[in-house]
Coordinates of C-alpha atoms and ligand atoms in Angstrom, one line a residue:
X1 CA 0.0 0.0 0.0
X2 CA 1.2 3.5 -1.2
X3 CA 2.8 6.0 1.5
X4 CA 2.3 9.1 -0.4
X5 CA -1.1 10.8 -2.4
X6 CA -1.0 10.2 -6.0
X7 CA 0.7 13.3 -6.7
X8 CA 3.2 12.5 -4.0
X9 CA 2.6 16.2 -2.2
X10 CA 1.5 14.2 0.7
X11 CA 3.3 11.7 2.4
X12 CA 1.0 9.9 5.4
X13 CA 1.7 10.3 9.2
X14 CA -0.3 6.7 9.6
X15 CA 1.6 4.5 12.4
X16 CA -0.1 1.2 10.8
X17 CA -1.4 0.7 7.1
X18 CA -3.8 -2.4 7.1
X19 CA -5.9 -4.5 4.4
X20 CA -8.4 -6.1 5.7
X21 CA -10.1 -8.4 3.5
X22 CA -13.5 -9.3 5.1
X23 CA -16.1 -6.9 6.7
X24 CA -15.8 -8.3 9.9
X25 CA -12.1 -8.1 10.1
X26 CA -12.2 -4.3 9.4
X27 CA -15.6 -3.8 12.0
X28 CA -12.9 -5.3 14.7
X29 CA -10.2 -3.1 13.5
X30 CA -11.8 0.3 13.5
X31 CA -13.7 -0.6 16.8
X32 CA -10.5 -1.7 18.5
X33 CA -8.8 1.4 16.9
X34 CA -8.3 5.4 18.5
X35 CA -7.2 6.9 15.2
X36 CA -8.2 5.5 11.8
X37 CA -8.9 6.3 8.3
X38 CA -10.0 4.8 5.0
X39 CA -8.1 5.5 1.8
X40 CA -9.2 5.1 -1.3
X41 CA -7.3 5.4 -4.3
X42 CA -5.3 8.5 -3.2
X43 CA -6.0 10.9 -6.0
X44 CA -6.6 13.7 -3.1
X45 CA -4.4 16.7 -2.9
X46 CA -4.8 17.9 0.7
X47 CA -4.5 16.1 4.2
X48 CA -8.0 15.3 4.5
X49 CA -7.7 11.8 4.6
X50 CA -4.0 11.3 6.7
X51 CA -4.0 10.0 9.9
X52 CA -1.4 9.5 12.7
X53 CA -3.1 6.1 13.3
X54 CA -4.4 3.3 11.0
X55 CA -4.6 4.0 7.3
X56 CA -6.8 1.7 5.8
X57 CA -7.3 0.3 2.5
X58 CA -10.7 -1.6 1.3
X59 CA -9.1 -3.2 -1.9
X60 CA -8.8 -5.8 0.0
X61 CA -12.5 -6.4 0.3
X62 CA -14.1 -9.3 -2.0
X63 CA -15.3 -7.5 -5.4
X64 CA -18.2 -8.5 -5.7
X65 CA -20.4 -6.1 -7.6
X66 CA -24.4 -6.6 -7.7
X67 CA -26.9 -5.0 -10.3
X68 CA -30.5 -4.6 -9.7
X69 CA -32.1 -3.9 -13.1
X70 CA -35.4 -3.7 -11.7
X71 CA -34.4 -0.9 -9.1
X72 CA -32.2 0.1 -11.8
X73 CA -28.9 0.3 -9.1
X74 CA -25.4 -1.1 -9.1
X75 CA -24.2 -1.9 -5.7
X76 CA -20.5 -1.8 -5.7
X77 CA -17.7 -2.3 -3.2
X78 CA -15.8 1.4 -1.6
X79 CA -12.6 0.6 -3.6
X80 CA -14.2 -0.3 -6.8
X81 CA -12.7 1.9 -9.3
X82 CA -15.5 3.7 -11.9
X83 CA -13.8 2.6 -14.7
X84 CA -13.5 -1.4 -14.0
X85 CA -17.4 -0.3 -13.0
X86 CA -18.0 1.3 -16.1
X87 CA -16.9 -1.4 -18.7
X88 CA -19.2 -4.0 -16.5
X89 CA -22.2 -1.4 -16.4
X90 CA -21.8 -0.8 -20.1
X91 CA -21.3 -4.5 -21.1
X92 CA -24.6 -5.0 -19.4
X93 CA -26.1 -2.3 -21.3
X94 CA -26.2 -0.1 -18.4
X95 CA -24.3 3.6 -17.8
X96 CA -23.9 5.9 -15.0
X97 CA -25.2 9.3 -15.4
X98 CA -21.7 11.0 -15.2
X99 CA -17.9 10.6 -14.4
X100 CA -14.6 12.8 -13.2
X101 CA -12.4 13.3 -15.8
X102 CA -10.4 9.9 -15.1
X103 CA -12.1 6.4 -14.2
X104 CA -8.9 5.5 -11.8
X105 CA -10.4 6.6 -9.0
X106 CA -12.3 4.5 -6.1
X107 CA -16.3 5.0 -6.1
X108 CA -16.2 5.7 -2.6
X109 CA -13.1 8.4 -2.1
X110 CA -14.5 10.3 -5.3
X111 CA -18.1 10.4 -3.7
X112 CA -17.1 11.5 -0.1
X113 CA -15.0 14.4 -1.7
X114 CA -18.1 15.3 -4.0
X115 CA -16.3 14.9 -6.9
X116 CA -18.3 15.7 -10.5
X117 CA -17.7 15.6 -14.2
X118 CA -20.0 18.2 -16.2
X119 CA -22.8 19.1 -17.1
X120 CA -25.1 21.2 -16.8
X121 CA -28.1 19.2 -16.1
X122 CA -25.8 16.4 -14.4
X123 CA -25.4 16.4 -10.6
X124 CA -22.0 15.2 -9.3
X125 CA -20.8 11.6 -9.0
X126 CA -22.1 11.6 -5.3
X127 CA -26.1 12.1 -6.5
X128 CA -26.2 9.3 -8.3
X129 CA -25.4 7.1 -4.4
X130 CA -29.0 5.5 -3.5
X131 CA -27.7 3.7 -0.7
X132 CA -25.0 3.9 2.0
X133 CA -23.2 0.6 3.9
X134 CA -20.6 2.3 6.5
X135 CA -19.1 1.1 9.7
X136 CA -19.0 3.4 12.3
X137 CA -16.9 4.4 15.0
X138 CA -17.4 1.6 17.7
X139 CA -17.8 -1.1 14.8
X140 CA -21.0 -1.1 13.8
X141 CA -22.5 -1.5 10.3
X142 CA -24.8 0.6 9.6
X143 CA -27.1 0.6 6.4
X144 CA -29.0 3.9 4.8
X145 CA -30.5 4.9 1.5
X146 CA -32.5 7.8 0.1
X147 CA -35.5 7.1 2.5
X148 CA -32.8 7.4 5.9
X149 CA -33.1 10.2 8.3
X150 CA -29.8 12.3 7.2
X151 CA -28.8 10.3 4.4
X152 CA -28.8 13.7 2.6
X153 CA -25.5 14.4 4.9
X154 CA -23.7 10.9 5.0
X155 CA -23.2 11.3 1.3
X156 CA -20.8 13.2 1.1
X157 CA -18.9 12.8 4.2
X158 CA -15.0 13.6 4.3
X159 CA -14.5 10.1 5.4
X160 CA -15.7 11.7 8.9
X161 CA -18.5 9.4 9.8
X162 CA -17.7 6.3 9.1
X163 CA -16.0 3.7 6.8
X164 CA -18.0 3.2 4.0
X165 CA -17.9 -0.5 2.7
X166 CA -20.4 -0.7 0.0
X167 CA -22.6 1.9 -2.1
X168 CA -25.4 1.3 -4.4
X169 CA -25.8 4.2 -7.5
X170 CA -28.4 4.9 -9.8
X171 CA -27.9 3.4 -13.1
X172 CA -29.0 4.3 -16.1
X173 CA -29.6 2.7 -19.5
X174 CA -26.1 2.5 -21.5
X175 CA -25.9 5.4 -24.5
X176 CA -22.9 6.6 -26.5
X177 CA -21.4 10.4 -27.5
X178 CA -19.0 11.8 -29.7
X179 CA -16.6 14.1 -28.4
X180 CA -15.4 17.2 -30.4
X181 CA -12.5 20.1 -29.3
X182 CA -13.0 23.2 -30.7
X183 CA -10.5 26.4 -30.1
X184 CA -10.5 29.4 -29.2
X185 CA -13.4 30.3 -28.0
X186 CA -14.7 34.1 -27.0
X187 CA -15.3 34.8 -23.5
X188 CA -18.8 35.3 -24.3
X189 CA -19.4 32.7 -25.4
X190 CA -18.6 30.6 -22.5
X191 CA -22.6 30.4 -21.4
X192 CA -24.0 29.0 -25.0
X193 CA -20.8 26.7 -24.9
X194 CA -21.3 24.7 -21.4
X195 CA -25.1 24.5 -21.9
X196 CA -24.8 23.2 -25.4
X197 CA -24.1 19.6 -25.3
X198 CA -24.6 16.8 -22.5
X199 CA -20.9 17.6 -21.0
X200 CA -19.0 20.2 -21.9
X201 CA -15.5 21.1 -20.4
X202 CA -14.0 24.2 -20.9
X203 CA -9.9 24.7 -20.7
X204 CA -8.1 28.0 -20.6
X205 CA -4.4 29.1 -19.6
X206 CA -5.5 33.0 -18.7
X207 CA -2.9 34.2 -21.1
X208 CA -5.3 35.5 -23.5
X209 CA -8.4 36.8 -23.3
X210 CA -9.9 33.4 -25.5
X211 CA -10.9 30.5 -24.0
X212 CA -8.1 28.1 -25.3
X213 CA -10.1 24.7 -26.2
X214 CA -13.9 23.5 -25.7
X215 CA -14.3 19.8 -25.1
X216 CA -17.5 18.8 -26.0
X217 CA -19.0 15.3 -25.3
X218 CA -22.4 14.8 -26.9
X219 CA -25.2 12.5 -27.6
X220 CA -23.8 10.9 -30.6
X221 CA -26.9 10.9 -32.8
X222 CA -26.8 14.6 -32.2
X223 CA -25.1 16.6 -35.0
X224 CA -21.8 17.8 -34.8
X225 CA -21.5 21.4 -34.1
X226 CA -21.0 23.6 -37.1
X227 CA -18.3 24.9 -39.2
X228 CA -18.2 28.2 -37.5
X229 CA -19.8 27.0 -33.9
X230 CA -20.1 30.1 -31.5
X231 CA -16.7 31.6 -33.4
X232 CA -14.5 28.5 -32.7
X233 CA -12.2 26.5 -35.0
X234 CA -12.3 22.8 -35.0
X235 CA -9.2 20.8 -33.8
X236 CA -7.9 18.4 -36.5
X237 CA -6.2 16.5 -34.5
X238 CA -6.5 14.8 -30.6
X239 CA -5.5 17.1 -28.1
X240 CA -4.5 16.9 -24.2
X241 CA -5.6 19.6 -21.9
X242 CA -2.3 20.3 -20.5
X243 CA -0.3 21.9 -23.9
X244 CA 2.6 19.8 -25.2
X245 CA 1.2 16.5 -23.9
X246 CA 0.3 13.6 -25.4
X247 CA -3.2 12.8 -26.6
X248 CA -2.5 9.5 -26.8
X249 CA -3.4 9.2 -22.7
X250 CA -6.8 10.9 -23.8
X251 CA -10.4 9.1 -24.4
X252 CA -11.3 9.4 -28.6
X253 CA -12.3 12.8 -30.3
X254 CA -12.6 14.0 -34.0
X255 CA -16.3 13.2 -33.7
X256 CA -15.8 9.1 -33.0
X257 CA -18.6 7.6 -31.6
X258 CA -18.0 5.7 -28.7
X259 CA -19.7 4.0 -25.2
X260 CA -20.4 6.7 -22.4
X261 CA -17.0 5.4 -19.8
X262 CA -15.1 6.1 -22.6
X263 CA -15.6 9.9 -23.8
X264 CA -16.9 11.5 -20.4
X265 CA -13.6 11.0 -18.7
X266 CA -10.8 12.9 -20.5
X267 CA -8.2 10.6 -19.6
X268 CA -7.9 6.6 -19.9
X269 CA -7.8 3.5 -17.5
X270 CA -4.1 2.2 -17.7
X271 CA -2.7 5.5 -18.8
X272 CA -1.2 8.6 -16.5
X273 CA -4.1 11.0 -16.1
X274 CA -3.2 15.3 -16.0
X275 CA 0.3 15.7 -16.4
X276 CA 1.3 13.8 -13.3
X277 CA 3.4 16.3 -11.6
X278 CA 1.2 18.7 -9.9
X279 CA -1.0 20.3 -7.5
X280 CA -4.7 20.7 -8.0
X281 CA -7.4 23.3 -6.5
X282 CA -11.2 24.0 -7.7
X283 CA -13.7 26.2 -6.6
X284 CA -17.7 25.7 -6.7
X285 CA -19.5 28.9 -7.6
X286 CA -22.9 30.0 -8.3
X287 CA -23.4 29.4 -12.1
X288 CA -25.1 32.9 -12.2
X289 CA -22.1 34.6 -11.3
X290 CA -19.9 32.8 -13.7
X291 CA -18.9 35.8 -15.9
X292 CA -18.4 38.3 -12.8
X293 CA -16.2 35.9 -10.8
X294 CA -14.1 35.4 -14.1
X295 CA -13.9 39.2 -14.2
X296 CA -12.4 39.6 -10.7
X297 CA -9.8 36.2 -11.7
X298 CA -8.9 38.4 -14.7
X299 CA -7.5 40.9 -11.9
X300 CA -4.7 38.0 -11.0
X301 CA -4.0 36.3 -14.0
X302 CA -0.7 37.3 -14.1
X303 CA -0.3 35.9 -11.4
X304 CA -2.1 32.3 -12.3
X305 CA -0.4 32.1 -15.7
X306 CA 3.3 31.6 -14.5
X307 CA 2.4 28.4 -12.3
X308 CA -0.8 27.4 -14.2
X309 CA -0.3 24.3 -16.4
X310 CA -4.4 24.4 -16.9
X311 CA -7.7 26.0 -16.0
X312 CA -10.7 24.0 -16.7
X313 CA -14.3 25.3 -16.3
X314 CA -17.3 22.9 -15.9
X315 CA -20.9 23.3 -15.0
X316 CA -22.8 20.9 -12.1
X317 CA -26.1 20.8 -11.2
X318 CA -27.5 21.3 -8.0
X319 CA -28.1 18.6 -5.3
X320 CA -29.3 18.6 -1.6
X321 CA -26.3 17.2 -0.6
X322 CA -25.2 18.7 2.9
X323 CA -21.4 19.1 2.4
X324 CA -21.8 18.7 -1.5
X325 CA -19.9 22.0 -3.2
X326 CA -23.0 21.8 -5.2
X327 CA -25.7 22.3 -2.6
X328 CA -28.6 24.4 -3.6
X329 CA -27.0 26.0 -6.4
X330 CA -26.1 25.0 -9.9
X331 CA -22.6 25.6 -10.3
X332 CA -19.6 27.3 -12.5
X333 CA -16.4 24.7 -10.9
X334 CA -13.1 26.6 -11.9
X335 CA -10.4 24.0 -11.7
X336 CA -6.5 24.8 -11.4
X337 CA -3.8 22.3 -12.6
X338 CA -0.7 23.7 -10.8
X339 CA 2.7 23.5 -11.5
X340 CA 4.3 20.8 -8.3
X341 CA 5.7 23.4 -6.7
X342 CA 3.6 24.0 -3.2
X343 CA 5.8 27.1 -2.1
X344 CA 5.1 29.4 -5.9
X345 CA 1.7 28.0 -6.2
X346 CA 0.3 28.5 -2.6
X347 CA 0.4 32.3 -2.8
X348 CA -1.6 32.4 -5.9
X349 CA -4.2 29.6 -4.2
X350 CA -4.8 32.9 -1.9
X351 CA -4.6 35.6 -4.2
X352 CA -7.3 33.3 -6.4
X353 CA -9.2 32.6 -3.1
X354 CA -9.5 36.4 -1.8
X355 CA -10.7 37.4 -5.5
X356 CA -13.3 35.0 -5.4
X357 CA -14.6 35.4 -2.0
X358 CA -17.3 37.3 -2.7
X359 CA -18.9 35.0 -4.9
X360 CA -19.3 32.5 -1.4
X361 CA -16.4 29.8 -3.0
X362 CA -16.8 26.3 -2.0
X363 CA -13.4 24.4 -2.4
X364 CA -13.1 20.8 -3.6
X365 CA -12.7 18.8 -0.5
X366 CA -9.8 17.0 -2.4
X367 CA -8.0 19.7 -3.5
X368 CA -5.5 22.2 -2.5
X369 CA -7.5 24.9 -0.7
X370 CA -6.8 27.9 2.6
X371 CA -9.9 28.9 2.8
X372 CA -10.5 30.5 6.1
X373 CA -12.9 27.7 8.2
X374 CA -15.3 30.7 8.9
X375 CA -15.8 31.3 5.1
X376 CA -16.3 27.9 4.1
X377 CA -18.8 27.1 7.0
X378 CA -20.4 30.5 5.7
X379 CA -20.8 29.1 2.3
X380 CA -22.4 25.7 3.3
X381 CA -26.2 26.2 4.6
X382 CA -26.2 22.7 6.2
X383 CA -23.0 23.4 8.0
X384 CA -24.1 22.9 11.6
X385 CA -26.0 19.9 10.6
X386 CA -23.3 18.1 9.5
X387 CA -21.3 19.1 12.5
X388 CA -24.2 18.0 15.1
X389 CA -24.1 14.8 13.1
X390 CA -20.5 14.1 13.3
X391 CA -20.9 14.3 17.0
X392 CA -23.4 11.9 16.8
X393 CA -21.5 9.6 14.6
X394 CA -17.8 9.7 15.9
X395 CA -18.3 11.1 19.2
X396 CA -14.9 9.6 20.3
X397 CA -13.0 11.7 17.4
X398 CA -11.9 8.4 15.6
X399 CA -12.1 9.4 12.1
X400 CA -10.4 12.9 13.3
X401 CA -7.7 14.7 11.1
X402 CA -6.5 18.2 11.8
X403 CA -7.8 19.4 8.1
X404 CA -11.3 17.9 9.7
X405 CA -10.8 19.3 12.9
X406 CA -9.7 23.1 11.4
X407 CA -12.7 23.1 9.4
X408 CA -15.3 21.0 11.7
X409 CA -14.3 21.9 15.1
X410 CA -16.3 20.3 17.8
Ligands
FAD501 C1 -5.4 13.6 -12.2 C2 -6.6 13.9 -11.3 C3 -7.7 14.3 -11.9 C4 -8.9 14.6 -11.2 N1 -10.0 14.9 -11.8 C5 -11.1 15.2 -11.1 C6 -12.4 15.6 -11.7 O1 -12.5 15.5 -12.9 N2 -13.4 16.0 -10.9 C7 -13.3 16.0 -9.6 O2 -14.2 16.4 -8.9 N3 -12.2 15.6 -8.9 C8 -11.1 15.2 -9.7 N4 -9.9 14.8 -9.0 C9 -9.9 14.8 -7.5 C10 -10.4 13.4 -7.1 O3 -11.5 12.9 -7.8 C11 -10.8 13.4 -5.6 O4 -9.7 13.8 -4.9 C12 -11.3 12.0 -5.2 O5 -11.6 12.1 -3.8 C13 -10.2 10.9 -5.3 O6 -10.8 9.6 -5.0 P1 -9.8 8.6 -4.3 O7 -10.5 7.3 -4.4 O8 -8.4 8.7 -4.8 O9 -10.0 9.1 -2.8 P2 -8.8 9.4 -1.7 O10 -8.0 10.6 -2.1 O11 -8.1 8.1 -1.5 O12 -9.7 9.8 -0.5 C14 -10.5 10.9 -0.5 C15 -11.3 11.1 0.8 O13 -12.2 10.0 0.9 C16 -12.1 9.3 2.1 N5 -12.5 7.9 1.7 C17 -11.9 7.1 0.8 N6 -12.5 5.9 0.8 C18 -13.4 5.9 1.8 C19 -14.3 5.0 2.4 N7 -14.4 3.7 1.9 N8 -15.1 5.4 3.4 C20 -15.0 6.6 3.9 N9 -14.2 7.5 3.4 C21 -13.4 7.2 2.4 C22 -10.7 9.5 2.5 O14 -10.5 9.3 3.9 C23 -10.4 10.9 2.1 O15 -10.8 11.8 3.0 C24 -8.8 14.5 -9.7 C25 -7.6 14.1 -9.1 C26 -6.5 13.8 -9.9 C27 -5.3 13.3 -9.3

């Protein structure tokens, strides 16, 4: 088992790393334990999930995945990756509504950071999760689903409430898309762009005033957008987000039709996703506000372009999701690929953070963020909720971290 992140920024304080590979073995282990947390595939950028005690990992767990067509749900186990899930959803002719922009991540450490794809009539990964199977602090298992008093806050839940073992997700008839990149598109624009197909992506390096390439993944019996589609150019050839990287490590474009799993994600099982060496940060804001919070970034984009690798801009919609960055609002996300280089990009993480305050910024819980705890607790109307219920949950502090504690203090 790994003793860094992904993107190696984070090395774990853990005392013990463990595997257990039934259940019952891990309900004795976190009961018996005063410090633990679950990781899941380690694609997380901030501390959230480090522990000075037991670092766990579920992929131990036996696999075994169970489709419901009637209730049209996938029940999966926590360290199922989405995109083994995907090619066994799609082979059975069945799709999920959305995914990130890479499949290598676990179900259950993508849903309890509220990560999302696009779209902008697509929630994020977590509102697809029907049901809930989580053992709790003193090793019980405890079962939930949409009809559950609080579900609507155990969704998305930091890994602060429990270990989450299994989750069952909405499923939804297989279908294919095409995905096009077009360049250069005008500010705007940016609107008409990210509402006009069923996931759009936007990428930008704030050097110029243009919007540097428009990823668009759409229902492939739509037709492909026109010649001179909102004043863009058409790539004619596969690109990468990040300039000067390979496209090879990218999902099909040029118009190919293909299954959903493969042209959602930008990025493919089995190949590096991003660039590899970096830092990450994104920001949830209200979609309304999407052209005046770009305004006020325009103020420090000399300052983002030096340690800026990519800026992508996507569109999620709203959920009731206690601690989902999406809560109650439909959202512009505005997604920094840093250069790995903590000290130069940490200033401009703040410099981004106090230009967007005023639009009430919620920071991917997965991501590099400072936020100050006051604004983010500002910025989530469910806040004390989910605090009063991870009192109730982990009264003894087991699933503590000091990132938790900083932001949820009890
Ligand atoms: C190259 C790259 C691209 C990315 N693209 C996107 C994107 O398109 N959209 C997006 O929103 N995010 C994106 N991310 C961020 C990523 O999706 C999130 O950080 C996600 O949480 C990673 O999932 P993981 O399985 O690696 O979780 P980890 O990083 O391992 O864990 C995340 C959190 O979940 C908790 N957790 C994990 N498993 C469990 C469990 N079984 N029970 C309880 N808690 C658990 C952990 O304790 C931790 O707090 C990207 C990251 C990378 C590296």
């Amino acid at each position: 088992m790994p003793r860094r992140n992904w993107a190696g920024n984070v090395r774990y304080a853990a005392r013990r790393y463990h595997r257990p590979e039934s259940v019952d073995e891990l309900r004795r282990l976190v009961a018996g334990s005063e410090r633990v947390r679950v990781v899941g595939t380690g694609h997380s950028f901030n501390r959230l999930g480090d522990t000075t005690g037991d670092l766990v990992s579920l992929a131990g767990l036996p696999p075994d995945v169970r489709l419901d067509p009637e209730r049209r749900t996938v029940t999966v186990p926590a360290a199922t990756r989405y995109g083994d899930l995907a090619a066994l959803l799609h082979r059975q002719g069945y799709a999920l509504a959305n995914l990130a922009s890479l499949p290598h991540i676990s179900v259950a450490g993508a849903v309890a950071t509220g990560t999302h794809g696009s779209g902008p009539t697509i929630g994020n990964l977590a509102t697809a999760v029907a049901g809930l199977e989580l053992v709790t602090a003193d090793g019980d298992l405890l079962t939930v689903d949409r009809s559950s008093e609080d579900f609507a806050g155990m969704v998305v839940g930091l890994g602060a409430l429990g270990v989450v073992t299994r989750l069952t997700l909405d499923v939804v008839p297989t279908f294919d898309l095409r995905q096009y990149v077009r360049l250069d598109l005008p500010r705007e624009a940016l609107d008409a762009a990210l509402d006009s197909a069923y996931s759009v992506s936007v990428f930008t390096d704030w050097r110029t005033p243009r919007l540097r390439e428009v990823w668009r993944k759409q229902r492939a019996d739509q037709p492909p957008p026109p010649a001179d589609w909102l004043g863009t150019t058409a790539a004619d050839r596969p690109r990468h987000p990040v300039p000067g990287m390979s496209a090879e490590n990218c999902t099909a474009q040029l118009g190919e039709p293909g299954p959903w799993h493969e042209r959602l994600p930008h990025f493919r099982l089995g190949f590096t996703p991003s660039s590899g060496e970096e830092l990450q940060s994104e920001y949830h804001l209200p979609r309304a506000a999407a052209a005046e919070a770009l305004a006020a970034l325009d103020e420090v984009a000399h300052l983002i372009a030096p340690v800026l690798q990519v800026c992508e801009l996507r569109t999620v919609a709203a959920d009731e999701l206690w601690l989902s960055p999406n809560q109650g609002r439909d959202s512009l996300a505005v997604h920094f690929t840093w250069i790995a280089d903590a000290a130069a990009v940490l200033p401009v993480v703040a410099a981004v953070e106090e230009r967007l305050a005023p639009f009430a910024p919620r920071p991917h819980w997965g991501k590099v963020f400072e936020l100050a705890p006051a604004a983010v607790a500002a910025a989530y109307p469910r806040y004390a909720d989910f605090t009063a219920l991870l009192r109730r949950l982990d009264p003894r502090a087991t699933f503590h971290t000091d990132p938790l504690d900083a932001y949820f203090p009890r």
